[in-house]
């Protein structure tokens, strides 16, 4: 059985149940008025609620099945219900109700609840027992009907009346993209806060302003004329509030359309690199992993699910649907909160609009009716969603077609809760594809097979996100921040993805495909020429040598890094030992990994970053408390100092590996076989405390001294670099986080991702400041962030005073080649010029002056 609904205390115990036998109303309207009169006389409702029940019949079908109907009032008239009750008319001769159905039991409901699905719980036994229904049609016993309907109740749903209400105003839609889900949900929110009834009329079509799907089904486009009217308690105030809500969105909608137009113009503009000649449809994002790839697209969000029709008792079906809706609403609330934090309230409105879609009572009613007809709950829900979505898609408005996709997406969420076996899978096609997704978690990206996923395009994310970093590690061309339009691309559409410029070209011509393949061939030939020289050191033409390392996560990746020209590992991200499994790795597990890393490197440098969890890297099995702003919360070293159960086993495993695999006469400095690096440092006391813990554990293990360094990721650390250098052996600058904190831009924020450029002069000045502070104490500085793998960025870093660069292995040959073609004196001069620029675009414009041979 479904859990009791808090709005039904009387119906759970002794509901007011009124029965009239042998009724013979002339028609449906007379039957409803007769039932309403019973409820009014009993004090359950105020008289106007009867009119509300009639209005409800005018816009929706209340025939439940097998001769049972459930007339009830509009949802916004619940205030007219004084006490929950049922009025039952027995009509032995039957009465025409809707679409040829004949009603014999009219169960009129007055309830202070909008949980429409409750009616199934109350009528389950009756609907399933046709023999009993037959007896109830002619019984002379009120008690028999009362017994059959014990605890029967339901709730209202609503769209809108068929004529204008008492007070009205006319408005011409001036939203450039018409009434789509986000503004419509704002209308609904405003209308529901008003006690009066509010409707929207467009020509002969009307919709209840408190019903999202009904509003969207109007299909309102820019320039359409509508009449918005109100009637009831404080109708003038309600009309004023809805008018303000409707017109108040105009400026924002116009601005959003302007931004979209600018984005479209930007997408069509030529880029530095390959450009198509035949003007295919272009979706623009941000280049996240270089390379040009050609193939069919596969959209994760468009996974097809076959829903079997497995009938079951209505009791259990109703129970499962009720639970699935509740769980999904909770998921969407959490997702809305997270989206608002990461992307802003505007994008969070998309998620909250989805929650409104599944809360629609007409959608739930349709699913209920399908179950009553004998369909299984999963099939009934999916069919109801598909029918509603088809109605939206059939309106011919591309924006509303997207809302149909939203409805199907959120419908699949509910479906997965009804039956986990129906969870939409991420099976890839048999041929290599360009994968499109809203976003991917770091662990999801890490698991991609580059032979099957030849390109990656995400609607969200930024170029410094860990998804982008891992795509570069895997050598998969990738584009991020492509916007929701990406998710509307049809599966198997042929496309060209340019991960360098962040462009996805759809249905390109054969000529463009040939041109892209020729371009790719030339790029490959250049890369091959660089690869042939990859073993040579990164030594400038005037003899300055830069140490070059690779960023790896596990021992299996070391051979590739060395093969690409790495002289060691400049960053081992140990968080992936935690992200890629469902529990916390033990000390012995970690020891085996670190020992294997040292063996694979055979004495070459290894810098291990201790656990860096927090921000956009969350590990469920660590059970960390939820934070309103995790990027400014307990992450990195802050977490380690608060969780010795995480830090100390990791340090013991590292020192054990040093004891067993680092020779006593091993080199020090940046050539040390093992160095330990602490993330997210902001102060000297943190460093002192961490050194104290490290020395204690080193002594307990009996390990040799190991260089201890810190990450420079926040402006505070860069500004105080000279003070921190007194207590550290080296610095490693994380340019991705340093950019995030210096520019106050969340690295996951799609809207701001283009502005989160690590070549911003402010970031470059912080790097220069760090290098100067380290030099005062003879410490070396490395960079393991994104711009280390950009040949131009690497040149700037070298000019700023960076001693070591660590990057994705596939970036190594190109960076080394660019540095070998440069002069250190020119790099220093260029770096100073870059720091004097006003913005990142001006810095990038300097690249032309540093072309090889210049």
Short mmCIF file of C-alpha atoms in Angstrom, two decimals, residues 175 179-193 209-210 212 215 241-250 253 349 352-353 356:
data_model
loop_
_atom_site.label_atom_id
_atom_site.label_comp_id
_atom_site.label_asym_id
_atom_site.label_seq_id
_atom_site.Cartn_x
_atom_site.Cartn_y
_atom_site.Cartn_z
CA UNK A 175 10.18 36.37 -25.81
CA UNK A 179 7.31 30.44 -24.12
CA UNK A 180 9.75 27.67 -23.25
CA UNK A 181 10.14 25.75 -20.03
CA UNK A 182 12.22 28.17 -17.99
CA UNK A 183 9.92 31.23 -18.25
CA UNK A 184 6.85 28.98 -18.16
CA UNK A 185 7.96 27.48 -14.86
CA UNK A 186 8.27 31.02 -13.48
CA UNK A 187 4.70 31.72 -14.58
CA UNK A 188 3.58 28.54 -12.83
CA UNK A 189 5.45 29.40 -9.64
CA UNK A 190 3.87 32.87 -9.55
CA UNK A 191 0.38 31.59 -10.33
CA UNK A 192 0.49 28.89 -7.68
CA UNK A 193 1.27 31.49 -5.03
CA UNK A 209 -1.43 29.02 -15.50
CA UNK A 210 -0.64 26.63 -12.65
CA UNK A 212 3.38 23.66 -16.80
CA UNK A 215 1.15 26.15 -20.77
CA UNK A 241 1.41 39.63 -9.98
CA UNK A 242 1.16 37.36 -13.01
CA UNK A 243 1.38 40.39 -15.30
CA UNK A 244 4.57 41.51 -13.55
CA UNK A 245 6.00 37.99 -13.76
CA UNK A 246 5.19 37.63 -17.46
CA UNK A 247 6.49 41.00 -18.60
CA UNK A 248 9.39 41.08 -16.16
CA UNK A 249 11.07 38.22 -18.01
CA UNK A 250 11.09 40.01 -21.36
CA UNK A 253 14.73 36.56 -22.58
CA UNK A 349 15.90 26.64 -13.74
CA UNK A 352 13.53 22.73 -11.65
CA UNK A 353 11.37 22.94 -14.78
CA UNK A 356 7.49 20.59 -12.63
#
